[in-house]
Structure formats: C-alpha cells, structure tokens
Amino acid sequence: MTIKVAFFDCDGTLTKARNSWEYLHRKLNIWDKQAERYQTLFREGKISYYEFCKNDALLWKGLPVSSVASLLKGITYHSGAYEVVKALKKRGILTVILSTGLSLLVERVREDLGIDMSFSNELLSESGHLTGEIKINVGFNKKGYLVKKILGDIGVSRKEACAVGDGDGDTSMFEEVVLAIGFHPQDHVSSVIHRAICGRSLLEMVEIIDEYERHTSSVV
C-alpha cells in the first residue's frame, strides 16, 4: 500500500517550541502571572478548551499583529523538517499541517516548508491589532475529525495516510491513519503510535514510510 497523504503536527514536531501559545506568553512575560493558571484549569477539566483559548487570547488584546509575528519568528525548525517535506512532495504525497497552535506561526511554517495545506487556530485582528478574540479551527482532540474529513474529501483511504506528532493532542489524529509516527513522543501516546523517531532528524520519517510500503507490498 502506498502512502498518499502525510499529516503533521506543528508545535514540537516541525518546530522546536512544543507550545506556541506558551512560547508567546513567556516572551511577553505573562506566563507565570496569568496564562499558566488557565492551562492548569483546562488540564483539570475546570474550563473548556474554548474558554482556555479565549482567556489566553484576551491577554494579547491590543498587541500589534506585526509584533506578535516577529516574536514567533524566534521559533525554529527541527532538523530534517525542510528535507522531509521535500522528499514527500517529490513522491506526490499530499502534506497537511493539523495544529492547535497559532495560525501566525503555522502559516509561516506552511510557506517556509512548502506544505500543501494547514489548519490551525486564528487570532482575530482589526486595523493591524489583535482584538482579543480567537477562531478555533482545530479543537483539542479534534484532529482525528479533520483527518477523516480531509481523507473523505480527496477520496483517500486511511490505509494510505500517515501522521507524525509528539503529544496527547495528536492522539485522535494517530487513531485515524494506518501509520502513526511519534517524534520524540511523550510517554502517554506510546500506545497509539506504530513507530517512533528518537533521533535528531525528521527525515527518518521517509525510511519508516519506505519500510511500511515494502512490508505491505510483500504481504499482498
């Protein structure tokens, strides 16, 4: 079976910052004062994911979009990010980012790496400044829904799709593809991944896909 679509997490997978929201809060020196508390409340189930994101976005109300984008430019890529996307696209594999992170970062990543499609959460702005509002396009544990929708829209089977990510927010995505790859995965996702990349480079993903395709062709 040939892989036709590759789904990527962004934060912590393509990029070195594991959480672009937290990264921005820390750069603005508001993580310890307020933002960390919102994350704790969400993790404890005391507020919804929407409330969590809404509270975070309000902390940035009035900031110039250009300033926020400039801060996010400090987030760099993991080794092999450019190369793996180039190798996959050379094979005709559709590349898609599914991220609960910020579109100001994700869209830059998509353009830099040449990825075909991206879905992320959008900070709303007016006259060049953030309004404190957010549009949630990728909810927590909703990546799997998007995988199914995208595959259905383009007529590709889950047996022809792979995904790479690192954390619990990627679990539902992993469950909807035939080949789930963890990149330095957190311990609690080990039960839902098929392979793990523990070395330095994302380019190992190509070898994993090659091995999968060889195995499935020999079984057939």
PDB file of C-alpha atoms in Angstrom:
ATOM      1  CA  MET A   1       0.000   0.000   0.000  1.00  0.00           C
ATOM      2  CA  THR A   2       1.330   3.426  -0.972  1.00  0.00           C
ATOM      3  CA  ILE A   3       1.150   6.417   1.349  1.00  0.00           C
ATOM      4  CA  LYS A   4      -0.646   9.306  -0.355  1.00  0.00           C
ATOM      5  CA  VAL A   5      -1.169  11.786   2.499  1.00  0.00           C
ATOM      6  CA  ALA A   6       1.079  12.818   5.403  1.00  0.00           C
ATOM      7  CA  PHE A   7      -0.352  14.767   8.335  1.00  0.00           C
ATOM      8  CA  PHE A   8       1.980  16.819  10.531  1.00  0.00           C
ATOM      9  CA  ASP A   9       1.612  18.313  13.963  1.00  0.00           C
ATOM     10  CA  CYS A  10       3.417  21.665  14.134  1.00  0.00           C
ATOM     11  CA  ASP A  11       4.384  22.607  17.704  1.00  0.00           C
ATOM     12  CA  GLY A  12       7.104  20.277  18.939  1.00  0.00           C
ATOM     13  CA  THR A  13       7.163  18.283  15.705  1.00  0.00           C
ATOM     14  CA  LEU A  14       8.043  20.549  12.799  1.00  0.00           C
ATOM     15  CA  THR A  15       9.152  23.288  15.184  1.00  0.00           C
ATOM     16  CA  LYS A  16      11.269  23.140  18.328  1.00  0.00           C
ATOM     17  CA  ALA A  17       8.800  25.029  20.533  1.00  0.00           C
ATOM     18  CA  ARG A  18       6.402  22.461  21.986  1.00  0.00           C
ATOM     19  CA  ASN A  19       3.664  25.030  22.597  1.00  0.00           C
ATOM     20  CA  SER A  20       3.459  28.237  20.574  1.00  0.00           C
ATOM     21  CA  TRP A  21       0.881  29.704  22.979  1.00  0.00           C
ATOM     22  CA  GLU A  22       3.195  29.232  25.961  1.00  0.00           C
ATOM     23  CA  TYR A  23       6.178  30.438  23.931  1.00  0.00           C
ATOM     24  CA  LEU A  24       4.427  33.731  23.198  1.00  0.00           C
ATOM     25  CA  HIS A  25       3.252  34.156  26.795  1.00  0.00           C
ATOM     26  CA  ARG A  26       6.800  33.676  28.048  1.00  0.00           C
ATOM     27  CA  LYS A  27       8.188  36.148  25.526  1.00  0.00           C
ATOM     28  CA  LEU A  28       5.648  38.683  26.806  1.00  0.00           C
ATOM     29  CA  ASN A  29       6.418  37.820  30.446  1.00  0.00           C
ATOM     30  CA  ILE A  30       2.829  36.869  31.290  1.00  0.00           C
ATOM     31  CA  TRP A  31       3.124  33.081  31.557  1.00  0.00           C
ATOM     32  CA  ASP A  32       3.785  32.827  35.300  1.00  0.00           C
ATOM     33  CA  LYS A  33       1.418  35.651  36.204  1.00  0.00           C
ATOM     34  CA  GLN A  34      -1.770  34.504  34.444  1.00  0.00           C
ATOM     35  CA  ALA A  35      -1.514  32.184  31.456  1.00  0.00           C
ATOM     36  CA  GLU A  36      -0.158  29.153  33.297  1.00  0.00           C
ATOM     37  CA  ARG A  37      -3.225  29.232  35.562  1.00  0.00           C
ATOM     38  CA  TYR A  38      -5.552  28.961  32.556  1.00  0.00           C
ATOM     39  CA  GLN A  39      -3.668  25.917  31.304  1.00  0.00           C
ATOM     40  CA  THR A  40      -3.917  24.289  34.721  1.00  0.00           C
ATOM     41  CA  LEU A  41      -7.660  24.931  34.879  1.00  0.00           C
ATOM     42  CA  PHE A  42      -8.097  23.338  31.446  1.00  0.00           C
ATOM     43  CA  ARG A  43      -5.957  20.306  32.310  1.00  0.00           C
ATOM     44  CA  GLU A  44      -8.021  19.822  35.475  1.00  0.00           C
ATOM     45  CA  GLY A  45     -11.256  19.950  33.465  1.00  0.00           C
ATOM     46  CA  LYS A  46     -12.463  23.122  35.164  1.00  0.00           C
ATOM     47  CA  ILE A  47     -12.762  25.148  31.953  1.00  0.00           C
ATOM     48  CA  SER A  48     -13.437  24.107  28.349  1.00  0.00           C
ATOM     49  CA  TYR A  49     -10.877  24.240  25.569  1.00  0.00           C
ATOM     50  CA  TYR A  50     -12.716  27.219  24.085  1.00  0.00           C
ATOM     51  CA  GLU A  51     -12.628  29.075  27.420  1.00  0.00           C
ATOM     52  CA  PHE A  52      -8.936  28.254  27.766  1.00  0.00           C
ATOM     53  CA  CYS A  53      -8.136  29.682  24.319  1.00  0.00           C
ATOM     54  CA  LYS A  54     -10.440  32.674  24.786  1.00  0.00           C
ATOM     55  CA  ASN A  55      -8.776  33.609  28.083  1.00  0.00           C
ATOM     56  CA  ASP A  56      -5.338  33.280  26.506  1.00  0.00           C
ATOM     57  CA  ALA A  57      -6.273  35.411  23.504  1.00  0.00           C
ATOM     58  CA  LEU A  58      -7.647  38.166  25.746  1.00  0.00           C
ATOM     59  CA  LEU A  59      -4.214  38.539  27.326  1.00  0.00           C
ATOM     60  CA  TRP A  60      -2.889  39.641  23.933  1.00  0.00           C
ATOM     61  CA  LYS A  61      -5.665  42.126  23.136  1.00  0.00           C
ATOM     62  CA  GLY A  62      -4.349  45.300  21.520  1.00  0.00           C
ATOM     63  CA  LEU A  63      -0.949  43.935  20.561  1.00  0.00           C
ATOM     64  CA  PRO A  64       0.226  44.763  17.024  1.00  0.00           C
ATOM     65  CA  VAL A  65      -0.017  41.699  14.787  1.00  0.00           C
ATOM     66  CA  SER A  66       3.397  42.548  13.359  1.00  0.00           C
ATOM     67  CA  SER A  67       4.981  42.448  16.822  1.00  0.00           C
ATOM     68  CA  VAL A  68       3.449  39.064  17.620  1.00  0.00           C
ATOM     69  CA  ALA A  69       4.548  37.646  14.269  1.00  0.00           C
ATOM     70  CA  SER A  70       8.049  38.965  14.904  1.00  0.00           C
ATOM     71  CA  LEU A  71       8.228  37.224  18.296  1.00  0.00           C
ATOM     72  CA  LEU A  72       7.060  33.952  16.758  1.00  0.00           C
ATOM     73  CA  LYS A  73       9.870  34.149  14.196  1.00  0.00           C
ATOM     74  CA  GLY A  74      12.142  33.111  17.039  1.00  0.00           C
ATOM     75  CA  ILE A  75      10.669  29.611  16.804  1.00  0.00           C
ATOM     76  CA  THR A  76      12.981  27.441  14.721  1.00  0.00           C
ATOM     77  CA  TYR A  77      12.620  24.104  12.933  1.00  0.00           C
ATOM     78  CA  HIS A  78      13.670  20.629  13.913  1.00  0.00           C
ATOM     79  CA  SER A  79      16.440  19.069  11.844  1.00  0.00           C
ATOM     80  CA  GLY A  80      15.104  17.468   8.683  1.00  0.00           C
ATOM     81  CA  ALA A  81      11.881  19.499   8.525  1.00  0.00           C
ATOM     82  CA  TYR A  82      12.662  21.037   5.132  1.00  0.00           C
ATOM     83  CA  GLU A  83      14.133  17.821   3.768  1.00  0.00           C
ATOM     84  CA  VAL A  84      11.299  15.506   4.776  1.00  0.00           C
ATOM     85  CA  VAL A  85       8.637  17.726   3.214  1.00  0.00           C
ATOM     86  CA  LYS A  86      10.676  18.000   0.016  1.00  0.00           C
ATOM     87  CA  ALA A  87      11.119  14.214  -0.121  1.00  0.00           C
ATOM     88  CA  LEU A  88       7.421  13.527   0.454  1.00  0.00           C
ATOM     89  CA  LYS A  89       6.277  16.047  -2.136  1.00  0.00           C
ATOM     90  CA  LYS A  90       8.720  14.565  -4.645  1.00  0.00           C
ATOM     91  CA  ARG A  91       6.793  11.299  -4.261  1.00  0.00           C
ATOM     92  CA  GLY A  92       3.495  13.071  -4.838  1.00  0.00           C
ATOM     93  CA  ILE A  93       2.406  12.773  -1.205  1.00  0.00           C
ATOM     94  CA  LEU A  94      -0.015  15.476  -0.049  1.00  0.00           C
ATOM     95  CA  THR A  95       1.303  17.236   3.063  1.00  0.00           C
ATOM     96  CA  VAL A  96      -1.029  18.719   5.691  1.00  0.00           C
ATOM     97  CA  ILE A  97      -0.435  20.514   8.998  1.00  0.00           C
ATOM     98  CA  LEU A  98      -3.034  19.991  11.732  1.00  0.00           C
ATOM     99  CA  SER A  99      -2.216  22.221  14.692  1.00  0.00           C
ATOM    100  CA  THR A 100      -3.925  23.552  17.795  1.00  0.00           C
ATOM    101  CA  GLY A 101      -1.247  26.238  17.666  1.00  0.00           C
ATOM    102  CA  LEU A 102      -1.401  29.753  16.302  1.00  0.00           C
ATOM    103  CA  SER A 103      -2.042  30.459  12.633  1.00  0.00           C
ATOM    104  CA  LEU A 104       0.501  33.305  12.706  1.00  0.00           C
ATOM    105  CA  LEU A 105       3.143  30.625  13.194  1.00  0.00           C
ATOM    106  CA  VAL A 106       1.561  27.765  11.251  1.00  0.00           C
ATOM    107  CA  GLU A 107       1.052  29.783   8.074  1.00  0.00           C
ATOM    108  CA  ARG A 108       4.697  30.842   8.152  1.00  0.00           C
ATOM    109  CA  VAL A 109       5.721  27.204   8.592  1.00  0.00           C
ATOM    110  CA  ARG A 110       3.489  26.136   5.699  1.00  0.00           C
ATOM    111  CA  GLU A 111       5.034  28.719   3.401  1.00  0.00           C
ATOM    112  CA  ASP A 112       8.624  28.109   4.520  1.00  0.00           C
ATOM    113  CA  LEU A 113       8.437  24.340   4.101  1.00  0.00           C
ATOM    114  CA  GLY A 114       6.149  24.264   1.071  1.00  0.00           C
ATOM    115  CA  ILE A 115       3.426  22.247   2.788  1.00  0.00           C
ATOM    116  CA  ASP A 116       0.205  21.895   0.793  1.00  0.00           C
ATOM    117  CA  MET A 117      -2.477  22.578   3.414  1.00  0.00           C
ATOM    118  CA  SER A 118      -2.708  23.775   7.007  1.00  0.00           C
ATOM    119  CA  PHE A 119      -5.349  24.062   9.707  1.00  0.00           C
ATOM    120  CA  SER A 120      -4.763  25.970  12.962  1.00  0.00           C
ATOM    121  CA  ASN A 121      -6.306  28.475  15.365  1.00  0.00           C
ATOM    122  CA  GLU A 122      -6.586  32.094  14.318  1.00  0.00           C
ATOM    123  CA  LEU A 123      -6.104  35.176  16.459  1.00  0.00           C
ATOM    124  CA  LEU A 124      -8.530  37.780  15.119  1.00  0.00           C
ATOM    125  CA  SER A 125      -7.337  41.284  14.344  1.00  0.00           C
ATOM    126  CA  GLU A 126      -8.610  44.675  13.276  1.00  0.00           C
ATOM    127  CA  SER A 127      -6.561  47.557  11.876  1.00  0.00           C
ATOM    128  CA  GLY A 128      -3.372  45.610  12.495  1.00  0.00           C
ATOM    129  CA  HIS A 129      -4.026  44.875  16.179  1.00  0.00           C
ATOM    130  CA  LEU A 130      -5.300  41.781  17.969  1.00  0.00           C
ATOM    131  CA  THR A 131      -8.913  42.057  19.138  1.00  0.00           C
ATOM    132  CA  GLY A 132      -8.560  39.505  21.929  1.00  0.00           C
ATOM    133  CA  GLU A 133     -10.790  37.076  20.046  1.00  0.00           C
ATOM    134  CA  ILE A 134      -9.912  33.701  18.579  1.00  0.00           C
ATOM    135  CA  LYS A 135     -11.349  31.467  15.884  1.00  0.00           C
ATOM    136  CA  ILE A 136     -10.956  27.811  16.850  1.00  0.00           C
ATOM    137  CA  ASN A 137     -10.422  25.736  13.715  1.00  0.00           C
ATOM    138  CA  VAL A 138      -8.658  22.829  15.446  1.00  0.00           C
ATOM    139  CA  GLY A 139     -10.060  21.915  18.838  1.00  0.00           C
ATOM    140  CA  PHE A 140      -8.326  19.766  21.423  1.00  0.00           C
ATOM    141  CA  ASN A 141      -8.668  16.088  20.424  1.00  0.00           C
ATOM    142  CA  LYS A 142     -10.396  17.153  17.173  1.00  0.00           C
ATOM    143  CA  LYS A 143      -7.534  16.410  14.790  1.00  0.00           C
ATOM    144  CA  GLY A 144      -8.971  12.962  14.101  1.00  0.00           C
ATOM    145  CA  TYR A 145     -12.196  14.506  12.836  1.00  0.00           C
ATOM    146  CA  LEU A 146     -10.219  16.693  10.439  1.00  0.00           C
ATOM    147  CA  VAL A 147      -8.178  13.712   9.215  1.00  0.00           C
ATOM    148  CA  LYS A 148     -11.366  11.799   8.375  1.00  0.00           C
ATOM    149  CA  LYS A 149     -12.911  14.822   6.668  1.00  0.00           C
ATOM    150  CA  ILE A 150      -9.840  15.595   4.567  1.00  0.00           C
ATOM    151  CA  LEU A 151      -9.371  11.969   3.517  1.00  0.00           C
ATOM    152  CA  GLY A 152     -13.048  11.737   2.621  1.00  0.00           C
ATOM    153  CA  ASP A 153     -12.944  14.957   0.603  1.00  0.00           C
ATOM    154  CA  ILE A 154      -9.989  13.794  -1.506  1.00  0.00           C
ATOM    155  CA  GLY A 155     -11.042  10.146  -1.744  1.00  0.00           C
ATOM    156  CA  VAL A 156      -8.078   8.615   0.070  1.00  0.00           C
ATOM    157  CA  SER A 157      -8.295   5.654   2.457  1.00  0.00           C
ATOM    158  CA  ARG A 158      -6.859   5.730   5.986  1.00  0.00           C
ATOM    159  CA  LYS A 159      -4.674   2.846   4.764  1.00  0.00           C
ATOM    160  CA  GLU A 160      -2.936   5.398   2.531  1.00  0.00           C
ATOM    161  CA  ALA A 161      -2.318   8.009   5.226  1.00  0.00           C
ATOM    162  CA  CYS A 162       0.363   8.576   7.843  1.00  0.00           C
ATOM    163  CA  ALA A 163       0.811  11.126  10.605  1.00  0.00           C
ATOM    164  CA  VAL A 164       3.633  12.420  12.768  1.00  0.00           C
ATOM    165  CA  GLY A 165       3.271  14.191  16.098  1.00  0.00           C
ATOM    166  CA  ASP A 166       4.549  14.282  19.640  1.00  0.00           C
ATOM    167  CA  GLY A 167       1.818  14.676  22.251  1.00  0.00           C
ATOM    168  CA  ASP A 168      -1.633  13.895  23.586  1.00  0.00           C
ATOM    169  CA  GLY A 169      -3.226  16.449  21.271  1.00  0.00           C
ATOM    170  CA  ASP A 170      -2.203  14.189  18.382  1.00  0.00           C
ATOM    171  CA  THR A 171      -3.871  11.025  19.705  1.00  0.00           C
ATOM    172  CA  SER A 172      -7.071  11.321  17.670  1.00  0.00           C
ATOM    173  CA  MET A 173      -5.005  12.045  14.540  1.00  0.00           C
ATOM    174  CA  PHE A 174      -2.893   8.942  15.141  1.00  0.00           C
ATOM    175  CA  GLU A 175      -6.023   6.812  15.510  1.00  0.00           C
ATOM    176  CA  GLU A 176      -7.296   7.737  12.035  1.00  0.00           C
ATOM    177  CA  VAL A 177      -4.241   6.733   9.970  1.00  0.00           C
ATOM    178  CA  VAL A 178      -2.576   3.437   9.160  1.00  0.00           C
ATOM    179  CA  LEU A 179       0.913   4.635  10.089  1.00  0.00           C
ATOM    180  CA  ALA A 180       1.266   6.766  13.231  1.00  0.00           C
ATOM    181  CA  ILE A 181       4.757   8.107  13.898  1.00  0.00           C
ATOM    182  CA  GLY A 182       5.821   9.734  17.149  1.00  0.00           C
ATOM    183  CA  PHE A 183       8.609  12.312  17.033  1.00  0.00           C
ATOM    184  CA  HIS A 184      10.266  12.194  20.452  1.00  0.00           C
ATOM    185  CA  PRO A 185       6.790  11.193  21.668  1.00  0.00           C
ATOM    186  CA  GLN A 186       5.503  11.831  25.154  1.00  0.00           C
ATOM    187  CA  ASP A 187       5.087   8.620  27.148  1.00  0.00           C
ATOM    188  CA  HIS A 188       1.291   8.666  27.201  1.00  0.00           C
ATOM    189  CA  VAL A 189       0.983   8.429  23.394  1.00  0.00           C
ATOM    190  CA  SER A 190       3.167   5.324  23.081  1.00  0.00           C
ATOM    191  CA  SER A 191       0.109   3.058  22.934  1.00  0.00           C
ATOM    192  CA  VAL A 192      -1.294   4.722  19.792  1.00  0.00           C
ATOM    193  CA  ILE A 193       1.840   5.074  17.655  1.00  0.00           C
ATOM    194  CA  HIS A 194       3.337   2.421  15.396  1.00  0.00           C
ATOM    195  CA  ARG A 195       6.846   3.834  15.153  1.00  0.00           C
ATOM    196  CA  ALA A 196       8.901   6.455  16.969  1.00  0.00           C
ATOM    197  CA  ILE A 197      11.642   8.800  15.800  1.00  0.00           C
ATOM    198  CA  CYS A 198      14.026   9.325  18.708  1.00  0.00           C
ATOM    199  CA  GLY A 199      16.969  10.629  16.701  1.00  0.00           C
ATOM    200  CA  ARG A 200      17.645  14.203  15.697  1.00  0.00           C
ATOM    201  CA  SER A 201      16.083  14.315  12.233  1.00  0.00           C
ATOM    202  CA  LEU A 202      12.521  14.203  10.947  1.00  0.00           C
ATOM    203  CA  LEU A 203      13.951  12.779   7.740  1.00  0.00           C
ATOM    204  CA  GLU A 204      13.757   9.341   9.400  1.00  0.00           C
ATOM    205  CA  MET A 205      10.066   9.535   8.540  1.00  0.00           C
ATOM    206  CA  VAL A 206      10.915   8.698   4.924  1.00  0.00           C
ATOM    207  CA  GLU A 207      12.644   5.461   5.960  1.00  0.00           C
ATOM    208  CA  ILE A 208       9.639   4.491   8.083  1.00  0.00           C
ATOM    209  CA  ILE A 209       7.279   5.051   5.152  1.00  0.00           C
ATOM    210  CA  ASP A 210       9.580   3.051   2.861  1.00  0.00           C
ATOM    211  CA  GLU A 211       9.578   0.165   5.327  1.00  0.00           C
ATOM    212  CA  TYR A 212       5.790   0.253   5.635  1.00  0.00           C
ATOM    213  CA  GLU A 213       5.294   0.254   1.867  1.00  0.00           C
ATOM    214  CA  ARG A 214       7.751  -2.616   1.377  1.00  0.00           C
ATOM    215  CA  HIS A 215       6.031  -4.652   4.080  1.00  0.00           C
ATOM    216  CA  THR A 216       2.513  -4.106   2.762  1.00  0.00           C
ATOM    217  CA  SER A 217       3.523  -4.845  -0.838  1.00  0.00           C
ATOM    218  CA  SER A 218       5.151  -8.133   0.197  1.00  0.00           C
ATOM    219  CA  VAL A 219       2.060  -9.141   2.185  1.00  0.00           C
ATOM    220  CA  VAL A 220      -0.132  -8.519  -0.860  1.00  0.00           C
TER     221      VAL A 220
END
